[in-house]
Coordinates of C-alpha atoms in Angstrom, one line a residue:
X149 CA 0.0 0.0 0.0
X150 CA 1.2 3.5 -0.6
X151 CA 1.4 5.8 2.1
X152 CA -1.4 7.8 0.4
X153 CA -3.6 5.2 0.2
X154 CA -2.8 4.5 3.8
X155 CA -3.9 7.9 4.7
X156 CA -7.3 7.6 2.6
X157 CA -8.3 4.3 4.5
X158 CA -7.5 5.3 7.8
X159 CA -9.0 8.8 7.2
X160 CA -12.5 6.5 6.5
X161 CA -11.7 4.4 9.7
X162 CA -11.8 8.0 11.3
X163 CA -14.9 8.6 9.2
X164 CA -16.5 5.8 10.6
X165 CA -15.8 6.6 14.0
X166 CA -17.5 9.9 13.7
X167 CA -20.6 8.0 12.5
X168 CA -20.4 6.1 16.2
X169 CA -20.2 9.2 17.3
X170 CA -23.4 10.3 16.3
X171 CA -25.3 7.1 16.9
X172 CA -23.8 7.1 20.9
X173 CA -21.6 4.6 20.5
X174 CA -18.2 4.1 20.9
X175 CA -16.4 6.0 18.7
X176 CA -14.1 3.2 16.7
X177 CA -14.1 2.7 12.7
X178 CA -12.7 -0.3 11.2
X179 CA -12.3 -1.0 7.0
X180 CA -10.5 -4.3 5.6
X181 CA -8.6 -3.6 2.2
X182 CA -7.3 -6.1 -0.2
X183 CA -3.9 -5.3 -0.7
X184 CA -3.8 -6.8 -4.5
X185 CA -6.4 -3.9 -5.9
X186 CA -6.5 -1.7 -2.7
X187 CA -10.2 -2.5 -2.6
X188 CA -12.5 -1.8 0.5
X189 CA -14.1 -5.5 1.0
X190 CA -15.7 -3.8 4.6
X191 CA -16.1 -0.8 6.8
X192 CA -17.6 0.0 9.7
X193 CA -18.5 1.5 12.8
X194 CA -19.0 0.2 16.8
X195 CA -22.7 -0.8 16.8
X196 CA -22.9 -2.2 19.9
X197 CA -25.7 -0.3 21.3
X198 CA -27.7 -0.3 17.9
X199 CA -27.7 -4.2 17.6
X200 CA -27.8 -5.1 21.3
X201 CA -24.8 -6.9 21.2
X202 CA -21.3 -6.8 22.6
X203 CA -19.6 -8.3 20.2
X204 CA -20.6 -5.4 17.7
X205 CA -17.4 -3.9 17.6
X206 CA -15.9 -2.7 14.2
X207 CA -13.4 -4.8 13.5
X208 CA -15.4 -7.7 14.0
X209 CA -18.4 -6.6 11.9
X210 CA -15.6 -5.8 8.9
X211 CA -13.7 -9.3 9.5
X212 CA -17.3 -11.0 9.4
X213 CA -18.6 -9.5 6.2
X214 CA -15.0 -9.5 4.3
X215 CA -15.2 -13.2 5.0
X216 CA -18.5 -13.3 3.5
X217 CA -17.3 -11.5 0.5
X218 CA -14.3 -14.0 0.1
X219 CA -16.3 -17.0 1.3
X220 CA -12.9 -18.0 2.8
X221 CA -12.6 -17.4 6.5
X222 CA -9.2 -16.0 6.3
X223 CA -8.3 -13.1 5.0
X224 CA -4.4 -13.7 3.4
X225 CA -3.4 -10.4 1.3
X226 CA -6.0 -8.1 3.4
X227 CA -5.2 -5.4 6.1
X228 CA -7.2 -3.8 8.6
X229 CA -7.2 -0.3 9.6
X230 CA -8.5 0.9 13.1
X231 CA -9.6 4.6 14.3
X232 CA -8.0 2.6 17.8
X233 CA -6.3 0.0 19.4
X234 CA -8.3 -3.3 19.1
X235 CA -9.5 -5.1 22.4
X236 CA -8.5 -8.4 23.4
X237 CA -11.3 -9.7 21.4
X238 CA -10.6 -8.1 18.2
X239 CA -7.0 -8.5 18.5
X240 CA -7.5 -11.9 18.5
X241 CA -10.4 -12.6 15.5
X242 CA -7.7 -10.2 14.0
X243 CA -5.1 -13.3 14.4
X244 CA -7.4 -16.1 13.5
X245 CA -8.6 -13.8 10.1
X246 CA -4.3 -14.1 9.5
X247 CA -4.8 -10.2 8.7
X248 CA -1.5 -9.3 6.8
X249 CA -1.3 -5.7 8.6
X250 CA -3.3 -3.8 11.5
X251 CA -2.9 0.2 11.1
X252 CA -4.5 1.8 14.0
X253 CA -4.5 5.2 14.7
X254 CA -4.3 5.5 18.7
X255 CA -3.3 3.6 21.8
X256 CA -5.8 2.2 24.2
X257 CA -4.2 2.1 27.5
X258 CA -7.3 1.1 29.3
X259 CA -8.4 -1.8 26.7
X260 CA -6.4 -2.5 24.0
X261 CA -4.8 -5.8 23.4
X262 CA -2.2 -5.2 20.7
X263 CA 0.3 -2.9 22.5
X264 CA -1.4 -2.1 26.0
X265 CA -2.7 -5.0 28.2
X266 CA -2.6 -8.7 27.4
X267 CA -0.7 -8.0 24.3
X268 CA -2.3 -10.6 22.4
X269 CA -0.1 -11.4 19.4
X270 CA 3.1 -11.6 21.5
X271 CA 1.2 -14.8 23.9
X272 CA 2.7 -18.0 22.6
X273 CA -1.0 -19.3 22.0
X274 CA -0.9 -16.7 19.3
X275 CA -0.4 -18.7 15.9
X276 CA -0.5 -15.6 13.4
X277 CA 1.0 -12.5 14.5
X278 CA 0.0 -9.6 11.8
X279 CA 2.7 -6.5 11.4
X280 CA 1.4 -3.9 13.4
X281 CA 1.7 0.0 12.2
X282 CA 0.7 2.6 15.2
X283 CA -0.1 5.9 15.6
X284 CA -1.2 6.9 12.0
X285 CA -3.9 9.9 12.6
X286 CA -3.1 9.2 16.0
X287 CA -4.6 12.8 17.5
X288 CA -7.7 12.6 15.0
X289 CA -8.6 9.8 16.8
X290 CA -7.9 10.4 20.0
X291 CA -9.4 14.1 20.1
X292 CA -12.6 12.1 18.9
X293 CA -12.4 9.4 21.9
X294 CA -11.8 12.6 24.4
X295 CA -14.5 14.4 23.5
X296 CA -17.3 11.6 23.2
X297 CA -16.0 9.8 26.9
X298 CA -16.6 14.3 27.9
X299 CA -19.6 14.4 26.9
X300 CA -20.8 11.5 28.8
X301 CA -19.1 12.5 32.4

């Protein structure tokens, strides 16, 4: 990918994080691109609150449905980009979906699982360990996450 089409797909993970925004929910964007075309299989927004379930997050609604469109359940030559750091969860359907590369914009020291808590793909139970790219948009993001968590105190 070139660093402009980095930019473009993580400025629609920031996008999409807006759009949770706006429908009170977490604000966290995810898209999956297909790094032979630079196509956008998925993207979308926490909807965790608007479908009543916590497993809702972004990244797990874009890994679902770009399995869908592949009809493969892994997703060799795709990477994920994230308005932030995936949870635990995330970080590891991120693993299982052998995602090439995670871009994520910023750091979640409270619930993240990539470079803050459990640290999933360094565990030894960890069979696929994507490369991971940090801090891209980094304040975007995080000026979003401030002000929604703000709003709500």
């Amino acid at each position: 990918m070139t660093s402009e089409n980095n930019k473009l797909f993580m400025g629609l993970a920031i996008e999409l994080a807006q759009t949770a925004f706006e429908n009170n929910e977490v604000p966290v964007g995810a898209v999956v691109v297909q790094n032979r075309n630079s196509e956008i299989l998925a993207a979308f927004s926490n909807q965790m609150r608007t479908t009543g379930s916590s497993l809702a997050h972004a990244e797990m609604l874009a890994l679902q449905k770009s399995m869908e469109i592949l009809k493969n359940e892994r997703l060799v030559g795709c990477d994920m980009y994230v308005s932030l750091e995936p949870c635990p969860m995330c970080a590891q359907a991120i693993s299982f979906a052998r995602i090439d590369t995670l871009y994520y914009a910023a750091d979640d020291q409270k619930s993240g699982g990539v470079s803050s808590g459990p640290k999933i793909f360094e565990s030894t139970s960890c069979h696929h360990k994507p490369k991971v790219v940090s801090g891209m948009m980094q304040k975007e993001s995080s000026d979003l996450l401030k002000q929604f968590f703000k709003l709500r105190r």
